[in-house]
């Protein structure tokens, strides 16, 4: 029986954050892969292998919204991309809009809210869901 | 997130947060990197918010904003604000660690430093405040003296277990100061450590010539000062 779990790619420089978010999302039934830096990200096939990409913003090498923009507009990644950050939400909205990606999720709302948002996005009630359809 | 998962990550969060705060404190000195302080506080805020420690997240964000100002303008007031936030975080995390140990039946052990007394002799109020607060956070009782006469008075009235002495106190050289303090402490043998922004090598020479039992360079940050004092106190009896 094929594994029909939705696949999520988490990108964040915090190992602890990757562990916590992965555990919560895995517990909710998602298949999660993680990247802690750009080398990790380069090793992961971001093309059509994921149903959703969650990207931290303030990372040591680059801003996550810049990385997201490259994934979307240079590499042609079609999976919805959301920024995942502790920055002020107005700034996050602006960064997501500038990068022309689907949106953002605030870390400030906690893990339960993260799982709820991911469920909503992948269930089709938020931007980017249409990209899930073949 | 299940309660089990939250409990699993609670201790891990506390340990990681303490490392971030320690790294931040190490970078508070003039030789430190304000950008590191900012980055550690930002990461801590995100991790705390995600696991639900909202108060810690808010405090870390306050420190992050101060660190941002410190990076951009290099003002000492922003640096001090960062120091206050990092020490507040250190205290909060120690409390959480104690609660966590109690919940798991591993009763929190009383600090080995409980009721140990440290006399700081430094004419710089800013340095004395910073070092004093860091040592106080480490569970030590601290008294500050800014000159020779107040240091000698504190030697008898405060009866410290250790003296941390700045190399350059106006009006008295460090050798004379160490001798007079040792006389005031007698017959008790109280370790005297020289504290300065000089290099370890320079301080070693100064400490030997002054008759001090050791030295701590401020170049390694406040955490190293606390560690040095703790190590020296381990060799004394309460």
mmCIF file of C-alpha atoms in Angstrom:
data_model
loop_
_atom_site.group_PDB
_atom_site.id
_atom_site.type_symbol
_atom_site.label_atom_id
_atom_site.label_comp_id
_atom_site.label_asym_id
_atom_site.label_seq_id
_atom_site.Cartn_x
_atom_site.Cartn_y
_atom_site.Cartn_z
ATOM 1 C CA UNK A 1 0.000 0.000 0.000
ATOM 2 C CA UNK A 2 1.547 3.315 -1.046
ATOM 3 C CA UNK A 3 2.387 5.842 1.659
ATOM 4 C CA UNK A 4 -0.079 8.668 1.121
ATOM 5 C CA UNK A 5 1.182 10.872 3.881
ATOM 6 C CA UNK A 6 1.788 14.473 2.878
ATOM 7 C CA UNK A 7 5.452 15.406 2.744
ATOM 8 C CA UNK A 8 6.762 18.540 4.415
ATOM 9 C CA UNK A 9 10.215 20.081 4.159
ATOM 10 C CA UNK A 10 11.299 22.150 7.177
ATOM 11 C CA UNK A 11 14.240 24.543 6.823
ATOM 12 C CA UNK A 12 15.614 26.166 9.996
ATOM 13 C CA UNK A 13 19.088 26.683 11.448
ATOM 14 C CA UNK A 14 17.897 25.654 14.933
ATOM 15 C CA UNK A 15 18.341 21.927 15.484
ATOM 16 C CA UNK A 16 15.965 22.045 18.454
ATOM 17 C CA UNK A 17 13.274 23.790 16.452
ATOM 18 C CA UNK A 18 13.583 21.225 13.666
ATOM 19 C CA UNK A 19 13.252 18.429 16.221
ATOM 20 C CA UNK A 20 10.213 19.961 17.930
ATOM 21 C CA UNK A 21 8.360 20.878 14.740
ATOM 22 C CA UNK A 22 9.213 17.522 13.121
ATOM 23 C CA UNK A 23 7.939 15.621 16.143
ATOM 24 C CA UNK A 24 4.680 17.571 16.262
ATOM 25 C CA UNK A 25 4.059 17.278 12.508
ATOM 26 C CA UNK A 26 5.028 13.597 12.435
ATOM 27 C CA UNK A 27 2.657 12.974 15.323
ATOM 28 C CA UNK A 28 -0.050 14.642 13.220
ATOM 29 C CA UNK A 29 0.621 12.143 10.428
ATOM 30 C CA UNK A 30 2.934 14.033 8.098
ATOM 31 C CA UNK A 31 6.205 12.835 6.644
ATOM 32 C CA UNK A 32 8.835 15.421 7.504
ATOM 33 C CA UNK A 33 12.296 16.037 6.144
ATOM 34 C CA UNK A 34 14.573 18.770 7.446
ATOM 35 C CA UNK A 35 17.396 21.022 6.302
ATOM 36 C CA UNK A 36 19.531 22.979 8.768
ATOM 37 C CA UNK A 37 21.588 24.900 6.238
ATOM 38 C CA UNK A 38 21.996 25.510 2.526
ATOM 39 C CA UNK A 39 24.177 22.424 2.081
ATOM 40 C CA UNK A 40 21.396 20.291 3.523
ATOM 41 C CA UNK A 41 18.904 22.041 1.296
ATOM 42 C CA UNK A 42 21.036 21.425 -1.793
ATOM 43 C CA UNK A 43 21.124 17.720 -1.004
ATOM 44 C CA UNK A 44 17.334 17.563 -0.822
ATOM 45 C CA UNK A 45 15.377 17.368 -4.024
ATOM 46 C CA UNK A 46 12.986 20.257 -3.544
ATOM 47 C CA UNK A 47 11.284 19.862 -6.926
ATOM 48 C CA UNK A 48 8.071 17.890 -6.713
ATOM 49 C CA UNK A 49 9.090 15.778 -3.764
ATOM 50 C CA UNK A 50 7.308 17.874 -1.178
ATOM 51 C CA UNK A 51 3.737 19.015 -0.632
ATOM 52 C CA UNK A 52 4.741 21.972 1.522
ATOM 53 C CA UNK A 53 7.957 23.836 2.380
ATOM 54 C CA UNK A 54 8.295 25.754 5.663
ATOM 55 C CA UNK A 55 11.230 28.160 5.710
ATOM 56 C CA UNK A 56 12.803 30.048 8.635
ATOM 57 C CA UNK A 57 13.731 33.667 7.815
ATOM 58 C CA UNK A 58 16.777 34.665 9.842
ATOM 59 C CA UNK A 59 19.444 32.099 9.138
ATOM 60 C CA UNK A 60 23.225 32.584 9.287
ATOM 61 C CA UNK A 61 23.869 32.258 5.555
ATOM 62 C CA UNK A 62 20.859 33.872 3.917
ATOM 63 C CA UNK A 63 17.394 35.195 4.651
ATOM 64 C CA UNK A 64 14.802 32.473 4.221
ATOM 65 C CA UNK A 65 12.602 34.657 2.021
ATOM 66 C CA UNK A 66 15.507 35.039 -0.405
ATOM 67 C CA UNK A 67 16.025 31.270 -0.420
ATOM 68 C CA UNK A 68 12.289 30.790 -0.947
ATOM 69 C CA UNK A 69 12.345 33.206 -3.864
ATOM 70 C CA UNK A 70 15.186 31.256 -5.495
ATOM 71 C CA UNK A 71 13.363 27.962 -4.989
ATOM 72 C CA UNK A 72 10.189 29.327 -6.531
ATOM 73 C CA UNK A 73 11.465 31.556 -9.310
ATOM 74 C CA UNK A 74 14.831 30.015 -10.254
ATOM 75 C CA UNK A 75 14.363 26.359 -9.487
ATOM 76 C CA UNK A 76 10.674 26.352 -10.329
ATOM 77 C CA UNK A 77 9.521 24.658 -7.134
ATOM 78 C CA UNK A 78 5.740 24.347 -7.293
ATOM 79 C CA UNK A 79 5.036 23.209 -3.738
ATOM 80 C CA UNK A 80 3.587 25.972 -1.564
ATOM 81 C CA UNK A 81 6.246 27.775 0.457
ATOM 82 C CA UNK A 82 5.490 29.461 3.782
ATOM 83 C CA UNK A 83 7.898 31.433 5.949
ATOM 84 C CA UNK A 84 8.086 30.095 9.529
ATOM 85 C CA UNK A 85 9.525 32.704 11.850
ATOM 86 C CA UNK A 86 9.423 34.562 15.166
ATOM 87 C CA UNK A 87 9.557 37.934 13.377
ATOM 88 C CA UNK A 88 6.711 40.400 13.673
ATOM 89 C CA UNK A 89 3.777 39.220 11.544
ATOM 90 C CA UNK A 90 3.518 42.453 9.526
ATOM 91 C CA UNK A 91 7.151 42.042 8.503
ATOM 92 C CA UNK A 92 6.594 38.383 7.693
ATOM 93 C CA UNK A 93 3.597 39.225 5.490
ATOM 94 C CA UNK A 94 5.695 41.792 3.642
ATOM 95 C CA UNK A 95 8.613 39.404 3.166
ATOM 96 C CA UNK A 96 6.312 36.652 1.904
ATOM 97 C CA UNK A 97 4.642 39.055 -0.517
ATOM 98 C CA UNK A 98 7.999 40.350 -1.790
ATOM 99 C CA UNK A 99 9.237 36.803 -2.368
ATOM 100 C CA UNK A 100 5.962 35.970 -4.120
ATOM 101 C CA UNK A 101 5.335 32.899 -2.029
ATOM 102 C CA UNK A 102 2.119 31.714 -0.428
ATOM 103 C CA UNK A 103 2.430 33.188 3.043
ATOM 104 C CA UNK A 104 3.861 32.781 6.511
ATOM 105 C CA UNK A 105 3.292 30.982 9.801
ATOM 106 C CA UNK A 106 4.317 32.681 13.046
ATOM 107 C CA UNK A 107 6.324 30.672 15.533
ATOM 108 C CA UNK A 108 4.782 32.926 18.168
ATOM 109 C CA UNK A 109 1.502 30.989 17.990
ATOM 110 C CA UNK A 110 3.070 27.714 19.121
ATOM 111 C CA UNK A 111 3.223 24.149 17.896
ATOM 112 C CA UNK A 112 -0.502 23.402 17.994
ATOM 113 C CA UNK A 113 -1.187 26.410 15.783
ATOM 114 C CA UNK A 114 1.583 25.296 13.436
ATOM 115 C CA UNK A 115 -0.002 21.866 13.026
ATOM 116 C CA UNK A 116 -3.454 23.424 12.543
ATOM 117 C CA UNK A 117 -2.167 25.765 9.846
ATOM 118 C CA UNK A 118 -0.341 22.976 8.044
ATOM 119 C CA UNK A 119 -3.497 20.858 8.143
ATOM 120 C CA UNK A 120 -5.510 23.764 6.745
ATOM 121 C CA UNK A 121 -3.000 24.492 3.990
ATOM 122 C CA UNK A 122 -2.748 20.877 2.873
ATOM 123 C CA UNK A 123 -6.509 20.353 3.170
ATOM 124 C CA UNK A 124 -7.007 23.020 0.553
ATOM 125 C CA UNK A 125 -8.393 25.882 2.597
ATOM 126 C CA UNK A 126 -5.368 28.147 2.262
ATOM 127 C CA UNK A 127 -3.306 29.514 -0.637
ATOM 128 C CA UNK A 128 -1.132 26.987 -2.375
ATOM 129 C CA UNK A 129 -3.580 24.107 -2.014
ATOM 130 C CA UNK A 130 -4.376 24.246 -5.697
ATOM 131 C CA UNK A 131 -0.750 23.377 -6.385
ATOM 132 C CA UNK A 132 -1.327 20.077 -4.670
ATOM 133 C CA UNK A 133 -3.585 18.876 -7.442
ATOM 134 C CA UNK A 134 -1.900 17.053 -10.328
ATOM 135 C CA UNK B 1 1.669 18.093 20.287
ATOM 136 C CA UNK B 2 1.111 15.425 22.899
ATOM 137 C CA UNK B 3 1.947 16.014 26.555
ATOM 138 C CA UNK B 4 4.643 13.338 26.288
ATOM 139 C CA UNK B 5 6.322 15.169 23.424
ATOM 140 C CA UNK B 6 6.080 18.488 25.229
ATOM 141 C CA UNK B 7 7.589 16.953 28.370
ATOM 142 C CA UNK B 8 10.338 15.379 26.279
ATOM 143 C CA UNK B 9 11.270 18.689 24.691
ATOM 144 C CA UNK B 10 10.896 20.752 27.886
ATOM 145 C CA UNK B 11 14.218 19.592 29.358
ATOM 146 C CA UNK B 12 15.894 19.731 25.963
ATOM 147 C CA UNK B 13 14.612 23.284 25.482
ATOM 148 C CA UNK B 14 15.933 24.362 28.896
ATOM 149 C CA UNK B 15 19.370 22.900 28.131
ATOM 150 C CA UNK B 16 19.575 24.523 24.684
ATOM 151 C CA UNK B 17 18.281 27.848 26.023
ATOM 152 C CA UNK B 18 20.890 27.825 28.791
ATOM 153 C CA UNK B 19 23.614 27.274 26.196
ATOM 154 C CA UNK B 20 22.294 30.190 24.130
ATOM 155 C CA UNK B 21 22.223 32.454 27.200
ATOM 156 C CA UNK B 22 25.739 31.348 28.162
ATOM 157 C CA UNK B 23 27.009 32.126 24.671
ATOM 158 C CA UNK B 24 25.256 35.486 24.826
ATOM 159 C CA UNK B 25 26.850 36.333 28.180
ATOM 160 C CA UNK B 26 30.272 35.304 26.852
ATOM 161 C CA UNK B 27 29.825 37.842 24.065
ATOM 162 C CA UNK B 28 28.782 40.724 26.307
ATOM 163 C CA UNK B 29 32.293 42.032 26.805
ATOM 164 C CA UNK B 30 33.810 44.685 24.580
ATOM 165 C CA UNK B 31 35.713 41.922 22.789
ATOM 166 C CA UNK B 32 32.442 40.046 22.222
ATOM 167 C CA UNK B 33 30.281 39.953 19.129
ATOM 168 C CA UNK B 34 26.959 41.780 19.475
ATOM 169 C CA UNK B 35 25.651 39.994 16.365
ATOM 170 C CA UNK B 36 26.095 36.657 18.147
ATOM 171 C CA UNK B 37 24.076 37.938 21.106
ATOM 172 C CA UNK B 38 21.314 39.075 18.739
ATOM 173 C CA UNK B 39 21.272 35.769 16.825
ATOM 174 C CA UNK B 40 21.169 33.637 19.983
ATOM 175 C CA UNK B 41 18.335 35.688 21.455
ATOM 176 C CA UNK B 42 16.385 35.506 18.198
ATOM 177 C CA UNK B 43 16.735 31.729 18.008
ATOM 178 C CA UNK B 44 15.810 31.413 21.672
ATOM 179 C CA UNK B 45 12.685 33.531 21.156
ATOM 180 C CA UNK B 46 11.519 31.305 18.303
ATOM 181 C CA UNK B 47 12.181 28.070 20.158
ATOM 182 C CA UNK B 48 10.509 29.339 23.333
ATOM 183 C CA UNK B 49 7.463 30.568 21.443
ATOM 184 C CA UNK B 50 7.033 27.308 19.573
ATOM 185 C CA UNK B 51 7.106 25.158 22.702
ATOM 186 C CA UNK B 52 4.864 27.624 24.568
ATOM 187 C CA UNK B 53 7.205 29.464 26.957
ATOM 188 C CA UNK B 54 5.735 32.820 25.984
ATOM 189 C CA UNK B 55 7.292 34.817 28.842
ATOM 190 C CA UNK B 56 10.758 33.599 27.919
ATOM 191 C CA UNK B 57 10.065 34.350 24.267
ATOM 192 C CA UNK B 58 8.960 37.905 25.108
ATOM 193 C CA UNK B 59 12.011 38.495 27.299
ATOM 194 C CA UNK B 60 14.302 37.160 24.582
ATOM 195 C CA UNK B 61 12.674 39.490 22.033
ATOM 196 C CA UNK B 62 13.307 42.452 24.350
ATOM 197 C CA UNK B 63 16.965 41.423 24.462
ATOM 198 C CA UNK B 64 17.045 40.888 20.720
ATOM 199 C CA UNK B 65 15.799 44.460 20.176
ATOM 200 C CA UNK B 66 18.509 45.784 22.541
ATOM 201 C CA UNK B 67 21.140 43.688 20.752
ATOM 202 C CA UNK B 68 19.927 45.090 17.422
ATOM 203 C CA UNK B 69 20.534 48.615 18.746
ATOM 204 C CA UNK B 70 23.910 47.541 20.120
ATOM 205 C CA UNK B 71 24.884 46.152 16.694
ATOM 206 C CA UNK B 72 23.722 49.281 14.871
ATOM 207 C CA UNK B 73 24.812 52.043 17.259
ATOM 208 C CA UNK B 74 27.328 50.394 19.569
ATOM 209 C CA UNK B 75 25.863 52.157 22.610
ATOM 210 C CA UNK B 76 26.872 50.950 26.073
ATOM 211 C CA UNK B 77 23.268 51.372 27.293
ATOM 212 C CA UNK B 78 22.095 48.766 24.759
ATOM 213 C CA UNK B 79 24.916 46.458 25.830
ATOM 214 C CA UNK B 80 23.817 46.788 29.456
ATOM 215 C CA UNK B 81 20.191 46.163 28.477
ATOM 216 C CA UNK B 82 21.325 42.928 26.793
ATOM 217 C CA UNK B 83 23.200 41.982 29.956
ATOM 218 C CA UNK B 84 20.099 42.527 32.092
ATOM 219 C CA UNK B 85 17.944 40.425 29.760
ATOM 220 C CA UNK B 86 20.466 37.590 29.573
ATOM 221 C CA UNK B 87 20.755 37.441 33.363
ATOM 222 C CA UNK B 88 16.999 37.514 33.737
ATOM 223 C CA UNK B 89 16.769 34.630 31.280
ATOM 224 C CA UNK B 90 19.490 32.749 33.150
ATOM 225 C CA UNK B 91 17.526 33.102 36.403
ATOM 226 C CA UNK B 92 14.241 32.020 34.795
ATOM 227 C CA UNK B 93 15.870 28.990 33.170
ATOM 228 C CA UNK B 94 17.499 27.946 36.442
ATOM 229 C CA UNK B 95 14.069 28.079 38.102
ATOM 230 C CA UNK B 96 12.565 25.985 35.315
ATOM 231 C CA UNK B 97 15.430 23.522 35.605
ATOM 232 C CA UNK B 98 14.789 23.222 39.352
ATOM 233 C CA UNK B 99 11.046 22.676 38.794
ATOM 234 C CA UNK B 100 11.811 20.066 36.176
ATOM 235 C CA UNK B 101 14.163 18.218 38.539
ATOM 236 C CA UNK B 102 11.534 18.309 41.297
ATOM 237 C CA UNK B 103 8.841 16.950 38.966
ATOM 238 C CA UNK B 104 11.014 14.011 38.005
ATOM 239 C CA UNK B 105 11.775 13.223 41.654
ATOM 240 C CA UNK B 106 15.361 14.359 41.268
ATOM 241 C CA UNK B 107 15.168 16.917 44.033
ATOM 242 C CA UNK B 108 17.102 20.036 43.229
ATOM 243 C CA UNK B 109 20.345 19.990 45.141
ATOM 244 C CA UNK B 110 21.243 23.118 47.047
ATOM 245 C CA UNK B 111 23.907 25.076 45.243
ATOM 246 C CA UNK B 112 27.448 24.323 46.321
ATOM 247 C CA UNK B 113 27.923 28.064 46.283
ATOM 248 C CA UNK B 114 25.060 28.744 48.702
ATOM 249 C CA UNK B 115 26.005 31.469 51.164
ATOM 250 C CA UNK B 116 29.566 31.719 49.868
ATOM 251 C CA UNK B 117 30.697 35.314 49.935
ATOM 252 C CA UNK B 118 32.719 37.195 47.373
ATOM 253 C CA UNK B 119 34.214 40.637 47.879
ATOM 254 C CA UNK B 120 34.649 42.563 44.636
ATOM 255 C CA UNK B 121 37.173 45.388 44.781
ATOM 256 C CA UNK B 122 36.762 47.558 41.710
ATOM 257 C CA UNK B 123 36.534 51.311 41.249
ATOM 258 C CA UNK B 124 34.410 50.947 38.098
ATOM 259 C CA UNK B 125 30.743 50.864 39.121
ATOM 260 C CA UNK B 126 29.732 49.386 35.746
ATOM 261 C CA UNK B 127 32.214 46.509 35.977
ATOM 262 C CA UNK B 128 31.366 45.893 39.641
ATOM 263 C CA UNK B 129 27.637 45.854 38.849
ATOM 264 C CA UNK B 130 28.072 43.469 35.919
ATOM 265 C CA UNK B 131 30.375 41.061 37.738
ATOM 266 C CA UNK B 132 28.387 41.360 40.962
ATOM 267 C CA UNK B 133 25.093 40.590 39.258
ATOM 268 C CA UNK B 134 26.583 37.606 37.419
ATOM 269 C CA UNK B 135 28.028 36.199 40.654
ATOM 270 C CA UNK B 136 24.764 36.926 42.473
ATOM 271 C CA UNK B 137 22.878 35.017 39.780
ATOM 272 C CA UNK B 138 25.279 32.134 40.387
ATOM 273 C CA UNK B 139 24.048 31.992 43.990
ATOM 274 C CA UNK B 140 26.884 33.870 45.647
ATOM 275 C CA UNK B 141 26.559 36.679 48.161
ATOM 276 C CA UNK B 142 28.439 39.693 46.880
ATOM 277 C CA UNK B 143 29.786 42.887 48.409
ATOM 278 C CA UNK B 144 31.448 45.611 46.354
ATOM 279 C CA UNK B 145 34.218 47.908 47.562
ATOM 280 C CA UNK B 146 35.445 50.720 45.341
ATOM 281 C CA UNK B 147 38.641 51.668 47.209
ATOM 282 C CA UNK B 148 41.205 50.415 49.700
ATOM 283 C CA UNK B 149 39.525 51.643 52.881
ATOM 284 C CA UNK B 150 36.102 50.194 52.032
ATOM 285 C CA UNK B 151 37.794 46.931 50.956
ATOM 286 C CA UNK B 152 39.564 46.644 54.324
ATOM 287 C CA UNK B 153 36.357 47.430 56.166
ATOM 288 C CA UNK B 154 34.479 44.762 54.181
ATOM 289 C CA UNK B 155 37.256 42.261 54.930
ATOM 290 C CA UNK B 156 36.194 42.282 58.574
ATOM 291 C CA UNK B 157 32.481 43.150 58.415
ATOM 292 C CA UNK B 158 31.558 40.983 55.406
ATOM 293 C CA UNK B 159 34.078 38.148 56.024
ATOM 294 C CA UNK B 160 34.273 36.973 52.399
ATOM 295 C CA UNK B 161 35.361 33.509 51.262
ATOM 296 C CA UNK B 162 37.119 35.025 48.243
ATOM 297 C CA UNK B 163 38.207 38.465 47.037
ATOM 298 C CA UNK B 164 38.131 39.495 43.401
ATOM 299 C CA UNK B 165 40.404 42.479 43.001
ATOM 300 C CA UNK B 166 40.766 44.820 40.042
ATOM 301 C CA UNK B 167 44.406 45.347 39.069
ATOM 302 C CA UNK B 168 44.161 49.113 38.947
ATOM 303 C CA UNK B 169 42.575 50.670 42.011
ATOM 304 C CA UNK B 170 43.466 54.379 42.191
ATOM 305 C CA UNK B 171 45.837 55.328 44.990
ATOM 306 C CA UNK B 172 47.161 51.856 45.753
ATOM 307 C CA UNK B 173 49.155 49.328 43.764
ATOM 308 C CA UNK B 174 47.895 45.777 43.472
ATOM 309 C CA UNK B 175 50.764 44.286 45.514
ATOM 310 C CA UNK B 176 50.078 46.590 48.457
ATOM 311 C CA UNK B 177 46.337 46.017 48.173
ATOM 312 C CA UNK B 178 46.743 42.207 48.185
ATOM 313 C CA UNK B 179 49.111 42.321 51.186
ATOM 314 C CA UNK B 180 46.807 44.554 53.215
ATOM 315 C CA UNK B 181 43.749 42.484 52.343
ATOM 316 C CA UNK B 182 45.579 39.266 53.328
ATOM 317 C CA UNK B 183 46.508 40.905 56.640
ATOM 318 C CA UNK B 184 42.900 41.942 57.189
ATOM 319 C CA UNK B 185 41.672 38.400 56.452
ATOM 320 C CA UNK B 186 44.256 36.759 58.765
ATOM 321 C CA UNK B 187 44.269 34.251 60.335
ATOM 322 C CA UNK B 188 41.783 33.000 57.719
ATOM 323 C CA UNK B 189 43.369 32.221 54.345
ATOM 324 C CA UNK B 190 41.068 33.905 51.858
ATOM 325 C CA UNK B 191 41.991 33.475 48.183
ATOM 326 C CA UNK B 192 42.581 36.726 46.335
ATOM 327 C CA UNK B 193 42.098 36.708 42.565
ATOM 328 C CA UNK B 194 43.170 39.561 40.325
ATOM 329 C CA UNK B 195 40.597 40.659 37.775
ATOM 330 C CA UNK B 196 41.488 42.710 34.721
ATOM 331 C CA UNK B 197 41.076 43.186 30.998
ATOM 332 C CA UNK B 198 44.758 42.295 30.588
ATOM 333 C CA UNK B 199 45.744 39.095 28.797
ATOM 334 C CA UNK B 200 46.140 35.873 30.774
ATOM 335 C CA UNK B 201 49.912 36.079 30.405
ATOM 336 C CA UNK B 202 50.132 39.664 31.674
ATOM 337 C CA UNK B 203 47.785 38.880 34.547
ATOM 338 C CA UNK B 204 49.791 35.820 35.535
ATOM 339 C CA UNK B 205 52.850 38.015 36.021
ATOM 340 C CA UNK B 206 50.865 40.671 37.929
ATOM 341 C CA UNK B 207 49.233 38.074 40.177
ATOM 342 C CA UNK B 208 52.568 36.466 41.064
ATOM 343 C CA UNK B 209 54.220 39.770 41.880
ATOM 344 C CA UNK B 210 51.210 40.914 43.929
ATOM 345 C CA UNK B 211 51.050 37.670 45.896
ATOM 346 C CA UNK B 212 47.531 36.873 44.663
ATOM 347 C CA UNK B 213 46.438 33.254 44.515
ATOM 348 C CA UNK B 214 45.105 33.502 40.975
ATOM 349 C CA UNK B 215 43.724 35.693 38.232
ATOM 350 C CA UNK B 216 40.800 35.974 35.850
ATOM 351 C CA UNK B 217 40.892 37.924 32.613
ATOM 352 C CA UNK B 218 37.697 39.759 31.690
ATOM 353 C CA UNK B 219 38.568 39.078 28.065
ATOM 354 C CA UNK B 220 36.833 35.712 28.289
ATOM 355 C CA UNK B 221 33.487 37.170 29.314
ATOM 356 C CA UNK B 222 31.383 37.132 32.457
ATOM 357 C CA UNK B 223 30.680 33.402 32.323
ATOM 358 C CA UNK B 224 34.421 32.738 32.562
ATOM 359 C CA UNK B 225 34.657 35.074 35.559
ATOM 360 C CA UNK B 226 31.872 33.136 37.289
ATOM 361 C CA UNK B 227 33.511 29.817 36.390
ATOM 362 C CA UNK B 228 36.883 31.043 37.706
ATOM 363 C CA UNK B 229 35.366 32.188 41.001
ATOM 364 C CA UNK B 230 33.485 28.907 41.403
ATOM 365 C CA UNK B 231 36.648 26.904 40.740
ATOM 366 C CA UNK B 232 38.599 28.926 43.291
ATOM 367 C CA UNK B 233 35.831 28.537 45.883
ATOM 368 C CA UNK B 234 35.854 24.764 45.455
ATOM 369 C CA UNK B 235 39.290 24.776 47.035
ATOM 370 C CA UNK B 236 38.034 26.552 50.158
ATOM 371 C CA UNK B 237 35.813 25.453 53.023
ATOM 372 C CA UNK B 238 32.551 27.294 53.711
#
